[in-house]
Amino acid sequence: QTGVITLDEGFVNTGSTRSSITFLNGEKGVLRYRGYPIEELAAKSDFIETAYLLIFGELPDAAQADEFRVGIREHTMLHEDMRTFYNGFPRDAHPMAILSSVVGALSTFYQDSMDLNDEKQVEISMYRLLAKLPTIAAYSYKKSMGQPFIYPNNELDYCENFLHMMFATPARDYMVDPDFAEALNLLFIVHADHEQNCSTSTVRMVGSSNANLFASISAGIGALWGPLHGGANEACVNMLETIAADGGNVKKYVDMAKDKENGFRLMGFGHRVYKNFDPRATIIKATCEKLLAKLQLDDPLFHVAQELQDVALKDEYFIERKLYPNVDFYSGVIYRALGIPVDMFTVLFAIGRLPGWLAHWKEMHDTPGKRINRPRQVYTGSTAREFVPINER
Ligand code: SDX
């Protein structure tokens, strides 16, 4: 049978896309990047090493890891002319709109790395995206704050550099708390890939037309922004704040989510593939508890989230539909603890997901005889009929 792929553990998947990057088993709550369990990578790896694993298929040795980090560091700055783009955005422009616009525009500044058949040029484009997304993101935050942009500091590691660009000002430097960098590093790892999700499928779709890599990633950013996808982390914290402001009455909102009429859903809950606990939610929740304890922070939203989870998981509606917290349910509480504004949460999801997008783009692009994606349809419209002049209609 075409398209039937028998994966290990007897899980048979009949999908149209074949990929060797990430394995999910939704019933068992299993997630592996290139065969490595997410729990191990979260505990023992760092984001840049995980990015290398996803893109090139193997964990790097020390020399490969160093070369990869240096390659990224070389490209952290944005072309000075691109800074003027930010003057054109309204002060309250959503940072996902800025991210997708500026990433798409990278193709106009870096024509020297656009030949998709030149492996070196593709690699430089990948370095440029990995290096510049944090810079573009931090600049959008500075724009919203009316503060000057802070240049990247290549003495800092990836997560530290991002936090420094976000929160340092010319008037006062920002010492990055190692606990903050560690929490961000873990969040980026668990967001790094998730097989054929909406935004990754978008990157593969756009990339299959031989559009340039910057355009493909910009399209993925647009898909991720939707509140049913990556935008759920922002929507979830807004929902938790509403519940907290409403006396923490979680039962009211669980009941609302069961009533189809009002179109309300528990953000951060449910998943197309996971019909068990999302293993990422388990990791993120534990990280959240550890960070809040370390910071001696008592965020009421974390208590609301825990209670919401407890009440929903005992409710027949959620049990029979196998709806569990997903990756977006607790991540926002950590971002809040780091001082990240809520409208930046999905931008951080995009920074984390970039290695997965690049890995899938590369896998698609390197497939011998690859063809443009052209899904077929089942036609349900009218059968053939004759044109009727307007005066006879
Ligand atoms: C991500 O694909 C990926 O891997 C995505 C992702 C990744 O890493 O790339 O994991 C990231 O996008 C996580 C999901 C983030 N989105 C949300 O948290 C938004 C809230 N969740 C839902 O909208 C929903 O659960 C989806 C979008 C995640 C999944 O939608 P599906 O698979 O299309 O499920 P469905 O809409 O068909 O729901 C099945 C049933 C329906 O009820 P019935 O019609 O059977 O009576 O479950 C209900 C839904 O109404 N339902 C919910 C619900 N999610 C599903 N009811 C209340 N609250 C919810 N959150």
XYZ file of C-alpha atoms and ligand atoms in Angstrom:
453
model
C 0.000 0.000 0.000
C 1.467 3.433 -0.847
C 1.981 5.807 2.076
C 1.702 3.146 4.773
C 4.771 3.528 6.982
C 5.242 1.014 9.785
C 7.083 2.862 12.534
C 8.730 1.235 15.522
C 6.473 0.177 18.406
C 4.012 -1.122 15.821
C 2.503 2.315 15.309
C 1.323 2.440 11.709
C 0.895 5.821 10.106
C -0.671 6.380 6.692
C 0.529 9.878 5.899
C 1.507 11.566 2.690
C 4.782 12.983 4.061
C 7.734 10.726 4.872
C 10.181 12.178 7.339
C 13.037 10.971 9.534
C 13.243 14.035 11.771
C 10.705 13.705 14.602
C 8.711 10.746 15.882
C 5.459 11.250 17.798
C 3.247 8.643 19.378
C 0.154 10.545 20.501
C -1.442 7.642 22.371
C 1.676 7.040 24.462
C 2.809 10.675 24.708
C 6.160 9.922 23.054
C 8.221 12.646 21.329
C 11.728 12.026 19.911
C 13.977 14.280 17.794
C 16.081 12.069 15.465
C 15.439 9.189 17.900
C 16.439 11.053 21.085
C 13.599 11.317 23.678
C 12.591 14.932 24.344
C 13.015 14.322 28.091
C 16.728 13.529 27.586
C 17.382 16.457 25.279
C 15.578 18.825 27.669
C 17.671 17.574 30.574
C 21.063 17.158 28.907
C 21.278 19.173 25.682
C 21.165 22.860 24.833
C 19.121 24.603 22.174
C 21.919 25.153 19.645
C 23.076 21.528 19.924
C 19.470 20.369 19.501
C 19.121 22.652 16.474
C 22.204 21.013 14.936
C 20.736 17.548 15.660
C 17.434 18.403 13.980
C 19.007 20.025 10.912
C 21.921 17.640 10.283
C 20.537 14.432 11.852
C 23.270 13.721 14.405
C 24.413 15.252 17.683
C 27.509 17.385 16.880
C 30.965 16.549 18.221
C 32.814 19.375 19.976
C 34.387 20.752 16.778
C 31.080 20.647 14.858
C 29.262 22.308 17.749
C 31.858 25.096 17.943
C 31.727 25.693 14.182
C 27.932 25.834 14.310
C 27.912 28.329 17.178
C 30.521 30.520 15.472
C 28.555 30.335 12.213
C 25.478 31.618 14.004
C 27.351 34.317 15.955
C 28.707 35.803 12.715
C 25.202 36.739 11.629
C 23.473 38.064 14.760
C 23.402 41.677 13.549
C 20.708 43.023 11.250
C 21.644 45.104 8.185
C 21.536 48.719 9.389
C 19.114 49.674 6.603
C 16.639 47.114 7.981
C 16.381 49.100 11.190
C 14.412 51.733 9.277
C 11.703 49.121 8.640
C 10.736 49.451 12.282
C 9.939 53.149 11.828
C 7.182 52.128 9.425
C 5.369 49.879 11.898
C 2.807 51.392 14.277
C 4.004 51.417 17.915
C 1.477 48.722 18.838
C 2.192 46.484 15.833
C 1.969 42.828 16.858
C 5.515 41.429 17.026
C 4.469 38.395 14.949
C 3.503 40.784 12.131
C 6.912 42.433 12.428
C 8.720 39.090 12.575
C 7.071 37.669 9.452
C 7.557 40.964 7.551
C 11.218 41.465 8.432
C 12.101 37.779 7.906
C 10.483 37.871 4.473
C 12.441 41.040 3.681
C 15.779 39.369 4.547
C 15.705 38.006 0.988
C 16.087 41.565 -0.333
C 19.258 42.135 1.726
C 20.984 38.808 1.406
C 20.865 38.019 -2.287
C 24.268 36.329 -1.873
C 22.729 33.304 -0.140
C 19.698 32.609 -2.257
C 20.918 29.864 -4.588
C 19.030 26.849 -3.242
C 21.271 24.497 -5.172
C 24.422 25.831 -3.537
C 24.777 23.959 -0.227
C 27.055 26.646 1.201
C 24.593 29.422 0.414
C 21.724 27.434 1.953
C 23.826 26.908 5.071
C 24.586 30.629 5.345
C 20.873 31.403 5.001
C 20.160 28.964 7.821
C 22.820 30.610 9.999
C 21.357 34.024 9.171
C 17.848 32.962 10.213
C 18.972 31.216 13.405
C 21.085 34.255 14.296
C 18.700 37.033 13.320
C 15.328 35.880 14.610
C 16.257 36.789 18.226
C 17.596 40.169 17.043
C 14.491 40.933 14.964
C 12.286 39.859 17.891
C 14.146 41.933 20.482
C 14.079 44.984 18.195
C 10.279 44.678 17.907
C 10.038 44.756 21.711
C 12.323 47.789 21.919
C 10.183 49.493 19.276
C 7.060 48.880 21.391
C 8.846 50.283 24.447
C 10.174 53.360 22.665
C 13.665 52.317 23.688
C 16.801 52.239 21.497
C 17.682 48.897 19.940
C 20.424 46.993 21.768
C 22.959 45.366 19.468
C 23.693 41.646 19.885
C 26.682 40.857 22.108
C 28.495 37.845 20.721
C 30.264 37.237 24.007
C 26.942 35.955 25.333
C 25.372 32.588 24.489
C 22.229 32.367 22.399
C 19.587 32.693 25.133
C 21.590 35.227 27.166
C 22.082 37.356 24.051
C 18.348 37.429 23.371
C 17.465 38.389 26.949
C 20.198 41.046 26.926
C 18.878 42.594 23.676
C 15.381 42.551 25.173
C 16.061 44.110 28.550
C 19.346 46.059 28.508
C 19.166 49.819 27.907
C 21.944 52.372 27.267
C 21.161 53.802 30.699
C 21.435 50.492 32.533
C 22.965 47.215 31.505
C 21.077 43.967 32.137
C 22.778 41.091 33.892
C 21.174 37.911 32.585
C 20.001 35.643 35.408
C 21.394 32.144 34.603
C 18.068 30.641 35.746
C 16.281 32.748 33.128
C 18.668 31.654 30.357
C 18.343 28.014 31.470
C 14.524 28.171 31.446
C 14.521 29.811 27.996
C 16.975 27.238 26.673
C 14.660 24.451 27.806
C 11.590 26.115 26.317
C 13.344 26.517 22.974
C 14.357 22.827 23.009
C 10.834 21.531 23.650
C 9.417 23.837 20.944
C 12.093 22.966 18.375
C 10.117 20.515 16.241
C 6.850 18.622 16.132
C 6.705 16.756 12.790
C 3.994 17.816 10.326
C 2.221 20.525 12.361
C 0.477 23.408 10.609
C 3.433 25.811 10.395
C 5.993 23.161 9.477
C 3.709 21.832 6.745
C 3.433 25.442 5.532
C 7.218 25.782 5.341
C 7.416 22.510 3.383
C 4.575 23.609 1.098
C 6.070 27.023 0.287
C 9.583 25.592 0.054
C 8.434 22.965 -2.444
C 7.890 25.713 -5.033
C 11.615 26.625 -4.741
C 10.682 29.907 -3.104
C 13.677 31.215 -1.176
C 14.278 30.010 2.385
C 13.467 33.404 3.934
C 10.048 33.427 2.194
C 9.350 29.851 3.354
C 10.147 30.680 6.982
C 8.141 33.902 6.825
C 5.133 31.827 5.696
C 5.665 29.427 8.612
C 5.648 32.370 11.024
C 2.302 33.464 9.632
C 0.812 29.990 10.138
C 2.192 29.726 13.685
C 0.507 33.011 14.670
C -2.983 31.464 14.610
C -4.554 31.012 18.089
C -5.327 27.370 17.269
C -1.563 26.828 16.774
C 1.354 28.757 18.248
C -0.820 31.757 19.091
C -2.447 29.584 21.787
C 0.319 30.424 24.282
C -0.660 34.113 24.159
C -4.385 33.234 24.140
C -3.908 30.860 27.079
C -2.378 33.486 29.377
C -5.073 35.962 28.390
C -7.644 33.273 29.286
C -5.932 32.548 32.637
C -5.917 36.281 33.423
C -9.643 36.497 32.628
C -10.351 33.551 34.932
C -8.171 35.012 37.692
C -9.962 38.345 37.373
C -13.255 36.474 37.602
C -12.517 35.171 41.086
C -10.638 32.142 39.787
C -13.916 30.449 38.935
C -12.408 27.704 36.742
C -15.556 25.548 36.763
C -17.429 28.344 34.965
C -14.852 28.346 32.145
C -14.628 24.574 31.913
C -18.424 24.515 31.494
C -18.219 27.344 28.933
C -15.682 25.333 26.910
C -18.180 22.448 26.738
C -20.921 24.621 25.311
C -20.408 24.662 21.532
C -22.662 27.687 21.126
C -20.202 30.254 22.451
C -17.155 29.046 20.488
C -15.003 29.322 23.631
C -12.233 26.742 24.010
C -9.728 26.187 26.777
C -6.571 27.590 25.194
C -3.546 25.364 25.738
C -5.788 22.302 25.890
C -6.303 19.535 23.343
C -4.194 18.316 20.457
C -4.718 16.675 17.088
C -2.108 13.999 17.794
C -1.653 13.737 21.574
C -4.554 11.845 23.131
C -2.545 11.661 26.325
C -0.421 14.182 28.217
C 1.730 16.240 25.832
C 5.214 15.269 27.110
C 6.301 18.871 26.561
C 3.577 20.142 28.901
C 4.876 17.801 31.601
C 8.437 19.116 31.181
C 7.323 22.760 30.999
C 5.111 22.440 34.102
C 8.005 21.003 36.121
C 10.323 23.762 34.872
C 7.689 26.335 35.773
C 7.384 25.032 39.338
C 11.183 24.964 39.742
C 11.668 28.495 38.366
C 8.847 30.057 40.397
C 10.197 28.392 43.551
C 13.736 29.591 42.808
C 12.512 33.126 42.163
C 10.157 32.899 45.142
C 7.481 34.082 42.769
C 3.896 33.158 43.496
C 2.148 33.768 40.165
C -1.630 33.443 40.658
C -1.946 32.352 37.030
C 0.052 29.206 37.790
C -2.463 28.277 40.489
C -5.364 29.022 38.131
C -3.729 26.845 35.448
C -3.217 23.954 37.862
C -6.790 24.157 39.098
C -8.118 24.427 35.553
C -6.169 21.298 34.631
C -7.440 19.428 37.705
C -11.094 20.317 37.088
C -10.977 19.685 33.318
C -9.198 16.334 33.590
C -11.958 15.077 35.916
C -14.712 16.256 33.549
C -16.437 13.675 31.319
C -16.369 16.024 28.284
C -12.572 16.312 28.397
C -12.031 12.697 29.380
C -14.042 11.226 26.523
C -12.411 13.570 23.996
C -8.950 12.871 25.478
C -8.206 16.562 25.900
C -5.057 17.295 27.907
C -2.851 20.336 28.469
C -0.553 20.883 25.502
C 2.757 22.691 25.003
C 1.032 26.086 25.254
C -0.676 25.601 28.610
C 2.141 26.394 31.047
C 4.763 28.032 28.802
C 3.229 31.488 29.189
C 3.634 31.387 32.978
C 7.378 30.915 32.494
C 7.580 33.691 29.898
C 5.819 36.000 32.388
C 8.357 35.106 35.068
C 11.137 36.076 32.615
C 9.461 39.445 32.045
C 8.478 38.667 28.454
C 5.327 40.606 27.411
C 2.379 38.412 26.432
C 2.301 39.569 22.801
C 5.864 38.232 22.422
C 5.016 34.674 23.539
C 4.334 33.355 20.030
C 7.484 35.085 18.773
C 9.424 32.964 21.261
C 7.602 29.896 19.981
C 8.829 30.855 16.482
C 12.450 31.240 17.653
C 12.217 27.797 19.262
C 10.537 26.205 16.219
C 12.943 27.606 13.656
C 15.375 24.634 13.744
C 12.462 22.274 13.036
C 11.291 24.406 10.145
C 14.841 24.477 8.726
C 15.260 20.724 9.198
C 12.017 19.957 7.375
C 12.761 22.467 4.618
C 16.189 20.830 4.130
C 14.732 17.296 4.211
C 12.131 18.277 1.613
C 14.702 20.132 -0.492
C 17.254 17.329 -0.397
C 14.704 14.664 -1.427
C 15.863 13.261 -4.781
C 13.337 14.112 -7.491
C 11.400 16.356 -5.097
C 8.284 17.851 -6.658
C 6.098 20.842 -5.836
C 3.434 19.994 -3.236
C 0.087 19.908 -5.018
C -2.626 18.421 -2.751
C -5.656 17.034 -4.615
C -9.314 17.569 -3.565
C -12.654 15.800 -3.557
C -14.855 18.080 -5.727
C -18.253 18.717 -4.086
C -19.534 21.609 -6.256
C -22.025 21.846 -9.164
C -21.881 19.523 -12.145
C -21.400 21.170 -15.600
C -24.047 23.815 -16.403
C -24.636 26.488 -19.073
C -24.044 30.214 -18.607
C -27.225 32.299 -18.056
C -27.226 35.945 -19.225
C -27.853 38.392 -16.384
C -31.275 39.508 -17.686
C -32.460 35.883 -17.505
C -31.247 35.182 -13.944
C 0.002 23.554 18.926
O 0.094 20.044 15.438
C 0.922 20.276 16.346
O 1.776 19.481 16.689
C 0.790 21.642 17.003
C 1.752 21.941 18.118
C 3.180 22.029 17.633
O 4.090 21.812 18.454
O 3.377 22.416 16.464
O 1.653 20.929 19.104
C 1.447 23.293 18.770
O -0.587 24.133 18.054
C -0.697 23.028 20.148
C -2.233 23.324 20.117
C -2.440 24.770 20.537
N -3.869 25.166 20.372
C -4.671 25.289 21.408
O -4.372 25.053 22.578
C -6.055 25.821 21.037
C -7.132 25.034 21.781
N -7.140 23.681 21.254
C -8.067 23.336 20.229
O -8.579 24.342 19.446
C -7.828 21.984 19.574
O -7.646 21.079 20.586
C -6.706 21.857 18.573
C -6.757 22.919 17.529
C -5.383 21.897 19.242
C -6.862 20.501 17.905
O -7.988 20.569 17.149
P -8.573 19.272 16.438
O -7.637 18.138 16.443
O -9.121 19.730 15.145
O -9.663 18.836 17.410
P -11.154 19.181 17.214
O -11.278 20.658 17.027
O -11.702 18.282 16.174
O -11.766 18.812 18.666
C -12.243 17.520 18.911
C -13.350 17.741 19.942
C -14.379 18.778 19.474
O -15.566 18.475 20.165
P -16.715 17.558 19.384
O -16.965 18.231 18.030
O -16.069 16.170 19.236
O -17.906 17.558 20.304
O -12.760 18.282 21.137
C -13.255 19.586 21.360
C -13.859 20.070 20.052
O -14.880 21.016 20.273
N -12.109 20.398 21.772
C -12.128 21.286 22.740
C -10.810 21.790 22.829
N -10.063 21.197 21.901
C -10.875 20.333 21.245
N -13.117 21.720 23.557
C -12.779 22.661 24.472
N -11.530 23.168 24.603
C -10.525 22.762 23.803
N -9.317 23.273 23.933
